[in-house]
Amino acid sequence: MQQAKTNQTPYELIMSTIATCDAFCEHLEFENKALEKRDIQAVEEGTKTKRHLGSKLESALKDVKLRRDAIKADANAVRELQNLQTAIDLYQAKARKNVVLLSAAHEATAQVLNSVRQAVIKLKTKTKTTTYGDSGKIEEKNSESNSLINKEI
């Protein structure tokens, strides 16, 4: 079994994991509210913080798992395990809501862009070009435009 990379007592480990989980929940709540208000800039600005908190929480939970025997031997840590489970449950609920809101925002953006694309295609289906023919006469041709607008999002 791997050793956890921490100098913390089992109690301190549980408490710092709860604190990290709480911080992540606060960030997810902020992001969820921003998504509900369609404030995408605020969501983008919080991406670095979200990644950091996710990594920190993952590492802390890994340490808790690796040190479960030491945690079971520490009465203070055992008392806090229920609080840790409550924090994790809250985190999971907020994370699920966040996934739904992010998916909805992505889908809405894709629909708007596809609608704009379809409108542009409808307005500009054929391009009239003027060229010189074989005999040197001016010829007008209708041709379909082959542009990036014809790409599906």
JSON list of N, CA and C in Angstrom, two decimals, residues 3-36:
[
{"chain": "A", "resi": 3, "resn": "GLN", "atom": "N", "xyz": [2.07, 5.05, 0.83]},
{"chain": "A", "resi": 3, "resn": "GLN", "atom": "CA", "xyz": [2.04, 5.91, 2.00]},
{"chain": "A", "resi": 3, "resn": "GLN", "atom": "C", "xyz": [1.50, 7.27, 1.60]},
{"chain": "A", "resi": 4, "resn": "ALA", "atom": "N", "xyz": [0.70, 7.86, 2.45]},
{"chain": "A", "resi": 4, "resn": "ALA", "atom": "CA", "xyz": [0.19, 9.20, 2.20]},
{"chain": "A", "resi": 4, "resn": "ALA", "atom": "C", "xyz": [1.33, 10.20, 2.41]},
{"chain": "A", "resi": 5, "resn": "LYS", "atom": "N", "xyz": [1.34, 11.23, 1.60]},
{"chain": "A", "resi": 5, "resn": "LYS", "atom": "CA", "xyz": [2.39, 12.23, 1.67]},
{"chain": "A", "resi": 5, "resn": "LYS", "atom": "C", "xyz": [1.92, 13.41, 2.51]},
{"chain": "A", "resi": 6, "resn": "THR", "atom": "N", "xyz": [1.85, 13.21, 3.84]},
{"chain": "A", "resi": 6, "resn": "THR", "atom": "CA", "xyz": [1.39, 14.29, 4.69]},
{"chain": "A", "resi": 6, "resn": "THR", "atom": "C", "xyz": [2.00, 14.17, 6.09]},
{"chain": "A", "resi": 7, "resn": "ASN", "atom": "N", "xyz": [2.17, 15.32, 6.73]},
{"chain": "A", "resi": 7, "resn": "ASN", "atom": "CA", "xyz": [2.66, 15.37, 8.10]},
{"chain": "A", "resi": 7, "resn": "ASN", "atom": "C", "xyz": [1.50, 15.57, 9.07]},
{"chain": "A", "resi": 8, "resn": "GLN", "atom": "N", "xyz": [0.30, 15.67, 8.55]},
{"chain": "A", "resi": 8, "resn": "GLN", "atom": "CA", "xyz": [-0.86, 15.98, 9.37]},
{"chain": "A", "resi": 8, "resn": "GLN", "atom": "C", "xyz": [-1.27, 14.77, 10.23]},
{"chain": "A", "resi": 9, "resn": "THR", "atom": "N", "xyz": [-1.82, 15.09, 11.40]},
{"chain": "A", "resi": 9, "resn": "THR", "atom": "CA", "xyz": [-2.42, 14.03, 12.20]},
{"chain": "A", "resi": 9, "resn": "THR", "atom": "C", "xyz": [-3.70, 13.59, 11.47]},
{"chain": "A", "resi": 10, "resn": "PRO", "atom": "N", "xyz": [-4.23, 12.43, 11.80]},
{"chain": "A", "resi": 10, "resn": "PRO", "atom": "CA", "xyz": [-5.48, 12.00, 11.16]},
{"chain": "A", "resi": 10, "resn": "PRO", "atom": "C", "xyz": [-6.61, 13.03, 11.33]},
{"chain": "A", "resi": 11, "resn": "TYR", "atom": "N", "xyz": [-6.71, 13.60, 12.52]},
{"chain": "A", "resi": 11, "resn": "TYR", "atom": "CA", "xyz": [-7.74, 14.62, 12.76]},
{"chain": "A", "resi": 11, "resn": "TYR", "atom": "C", "xyz": [-7.53, 15.84, 11.85]},
{"chain": "A", "resi": 12, "resn": "GLU", "atom": "N", "xyz": [-6.28, 16.31, 11.78]},
{"chain": "A", "resi": 12, "resn": "GLU", "atom": "CA", "xyz": [-5.98, 17.46, 10.92]},
{"chain": "A", "resi": 12, "resn": "GLU", "atom": "C", "xyz": [-6.27, 17.14, 9.45]},
{"chain": "A", "resi": 13, "resn": "LEU", "atom": "N", "xyz": [-5.97, 15.93, 9.04]},
{"chain": "A", "resi": 13, "resn": "LEU", "atom": "CA", "xyz": [-6.24, 15.52, 7.66]},
{"chain": "A", "resi": 13, "resn": "LEU", "atom": "C", "xyz": [-7.74, 15.56, 7.37]},
{"chain": "A", "resi": 14, "resn": "ILE", "atom": "N", "xyz": [-8.54, 15.04, 8.27]},
{"chain": "A", "resi": 14, "resn": "ILE", "atom": "CA", "xyz": [-9.99, 15.05, 8.08]},
{"chain": "A", "resi": 14, "resn": "ILE", "atom": "C", "xyz": [-10.50, 16.49, 8.04]},
{"chain": "A", "resi": 15, "resn": "MET", "atom": "N", "xyz": [-10.04, 17.32, 8.96]},
{"chain": "A", "resi": 15, "resn": "MET", "atom": "CA", "xyz": [-10.49, 18.72, 9.03]},
{"chain": "A", "resi": 15, "resn": "MET", "atom": "C", "xyz": [-10.06, 19.51, 7.79]},
{"chain": "A", "resi": 16, "resn": "SER", "atom": "N", "xyz": [-8.84, 19.29, 7.31]},
{"chain": "A", "resi": 16, "resn": "SER", "atom": "CA", "xyz": [-8.40, 20.02, 6.12]},
{"chain": "A", "resi": 16, "resn": "SER", "atom": "C", "xyz": [-9.15, 19.52, 4.88]},
{"chain": "A", "resi": 17, "resn": "THR", "atom": "N", "xyz": [-9.49, 18.25, 4.85]},
{"chain": "A", "resi": 17, "resn": "THR", "atom": "CA", "xyz": [-10.27, 17.71, 3.72]},
{"chain": "A", "resi": 17, "resn": "THR", "atom": "C", "xyz": [-11.67, 18.31, 3.73]},
{"chain": "A", "resi": 18, "resn": "ILE", "atom": "N", "xyz": [-12.28, 18.43, 4.91]},
{"chain": "A", "resi": 18, "resn": "ILE", "atom": "CA", "xyz": [-13.59, 19.07, 5.02]},
{"chain": "A", "resi": 18, "resn": "ILE", "atom": "C", "xyz": [-13.50, 20.52, 4.55]},
{"chain": "A", "resi": 19, "resn": "ALA", "atom": "N", "xyz": [-12.46, 21.22, 4.96]},
{"chain": "A", "resi": 19, "resn": "ALA", "atom": "CA", "xyz": [-12.29, 22.63, 4.57]},
{"chain": "A", "resi": 19, "resn": "ALA", "atom": "C", "xyz": [-12.13, 22.75, 3.04]},
{"chain": "A", "resi": 20, "resn": "THR", "atom": "N", "xyz": [-11.37, 21.86, 2.44]},
{"chain": "A", "resi": 20, "resn": "THR", "atom": "CA", "xyz": [-11.19, 21.87, 0.99]},
{"chain": "A", "resi": 20, "resn": "THR", "atom": "C", "xyz": [-12.52, 21.59, 0.29]},
{"chain": "A", "resi": 21, "resn": "CYS", "atom": "N", "xyz": [-13.24, 20.62, 0.81]},
{"chain": "A", "resi": 21, "resn": "CYS", "atom": "CA", "xyz": [-14.54, 20.26, 0.24]},
{"chain": "A", "resi": 21, "resn": "CYS", "atom": "C", "xyz": [-15.51, 21.46, 0.35]},
{"chain": "A", "resi": 22, "resn": "ASP", "atom": "N", "xyz": [-15.50, 22.12, 1.49]},
{"chain": "A", "resi": 22, "resn": "ASP", "atom": "CA", "xyz": [-16.36, 23.30, 1.68]},
{"chain": "A", "resi": 22, "resn": "ASP", "atom": "C", "xyz": [-15.99, 24.43, 0.71]},
{"chain": "A", "resi": 23, "resn": "ALA", "atom": "N", "xyz": [-14.68, 24.64, 0.53]},
{"chain": "A", "resi": 23, "resn": "ALA", "atom": "CA", "xyz": [-14.22, 25.68, -0.41]},
{"chain": "A", "resi": 23, "resn": "ALA", "atom": "C", "xyz": [-14.66, 25.35, -1.84]},
{"chain": "A", "resi": 24, "resn": "PHE", "atom": "N", "xyz": [-14.56, 24.08, -2.20]},
{"chain": "A", "resi": 24, "resn": "PHE", "atom": "CA", "xyz": [-14.97, 23.66, -3.54]},
{"chain": "A", "resi": 24, "resn": "PHE", "atom": "C", "xyz": [-16.48, 23.85, -3.70]},
{"chain": "A", "resi": 25, "resn": "CYS", "atom": "N", "xyz": [-17.25, 23.53, -2.66]},
{"chain": "A", "resi": 25, "resn": "CYS", "atom": "CA", "xyz": [-18.70, 23.73, -2.71]},
{"chain": "A", "resi": 25, "resn": "CYS", "atom": "C", "xyz": [-19.05, 25.21, -2.90]},
{"chain": "A", "resi": 26, "resn": "GLU", "atom": "N", "xyz": [-18.34, 26.07, -2.19]},
{"chain": "A", "resi": 26, "resn": "GLU", "atom": "CA", "xyz": [-18.57, 27.51, -2.34]},
{"chain": "A", "resi": 26, "resn": "GLU", "atom": "C", "xyz": [-18.27, 27.95, -3.77]},
{"chain": "A", "resi": 27, "resn": "HIS", "atom": "N", "xyz": [-17.19, 27.44, -4.32]},
{"chain": "A", "resi": 27, "resn": "HIS", "atom": "CA", "xyz": [-16.84, 27.81, -5.70]},
{"chain": "A", "resi": 27, "resn": "HIS", "atom": "C", "xyz": [-17.90, 27.29, -6.67]},
{"chain": "A", "resi": 28, "resn": "LEU", "atom": "N", "xyz": [-18.34, 26.06, -6.48]},
{"chain": "A", "resi": 28, "resn": "LEU", "atom": "CA", "xyz": [-19.37, 25.50, -7.37]},
{"chain": "A", "resi": 28, "resn": "LEU", "atom": "C", "xyz": [-20.68, 26.29, -7.25]},
{"chain": "A", "resi": 29, "resn": "GLU", "atom": "N", "xyz": [-21.01, 26.70, -6.04]},
{"chain": "A", "resi": 29, "resn": "GLU", "atom": "CA", "xyz": [-22.23, 27.51, -5.85]},
{"chain": "A", "resi": 29, "resn": "GLU", "atom": "C", "xyz": [-22.10, 28.83, -6.61]},
{"chain": "A", "resi": 30, "resn": "PHE", "atom": "N", "xyz": [-20.94, 29.48, -6.50]},
{"chain": "A", "resi": 30, "resn": "PHE", "atom": "CA", "xyz": [-20.69, 30.71, -7.25]},
{"chain": "A", "resi": 30, "resn": "PHE", "atom": "C", "xyz": [-20.82, 30.47, -8.75]},
{"chain": "A", "resi": 31, "resn": "GLU", "atom": "N", "xyz": [-20.19, 29.39, -9.24]},
{"chain": "A", "resi": 31, "resn": "GLU", "atom": "CA", "xyz": [-20.23, 29.09, -10.67]},
{"chain": "A", "resi": 31, "resn": "GLU", "atom": "C", "xyz": [-21.65, 28.75, -11.12]},
{"chain": "A", "resi": 32, "resn": "ASN", "atom": "N", "xyz": [-22.39, 28.02, -10.31]},
{"chain": "A", "resi": 32, "resn": "ASN", "atom": "CA", "xyz": [-23.76, 27.67, -10.67]},
{"chain": "A", "resi": 32, "resn": "ASN", "atom": "C", "xyz": [-24.63, 28.92, -10.78]},
{"chain": "A", "resi": 33, "resn": "LYS", "atom": "N", "xyz": [-24.45, 29.85, -9.85]},
{"chain": "A", "resi": 33, "resn": "LYS", "atom": "CA", "xyz": [-25.21, 31.11, -9.93]},
{"chain": "A", "resi": 33, "resn": "LYS", "atom": "C", "xyz": [-24.81, 31.90, -11.17]},
{"chain": "A", "resi": 34, "resn": "ALA", "atom": "N", "xyz": [-23.53, 31.92, -11.48]},
{"chain": "A", "resi": 34, "resn": "ALA", "atom": "CA", "xyz": [-23.06, 32.62, -12.69]},
{"chain": "A", "resi": 34, "resn": "ALA", "atom": "C", "xyz": [-23.65, 31.97, -13.94]},
{"chain": "A", "resi": 35, "resn": "LEU", "atom": "N", "xyz": [-23.71, 30.65, -13.97]},
{"chain": "A", "resi": 35, "resn": "LEU", "atom": "CA", "xyz": [-24.28, 29.95, -15.13]},
{"chain": "A", "resi": 35, "resn": "LEU", "atom": "C", "xyz": [-25.78, 30.24, -15.25]},
{"chain": "A", "resi": 36, "resn": "GLU", "atom": "N", "xyz": [-26.47, 30.29, -14.13]},
{"chain": "A", "resi": 36, "resn": "GLU", "atom": "CA", "xyz": [-27.90, 30.61, -14.16]},
{"chain": "A", "resi": 36, "resn": "GLU", "atom": "C", "xyz": [-28.14, 32.02, -14.69]}
]
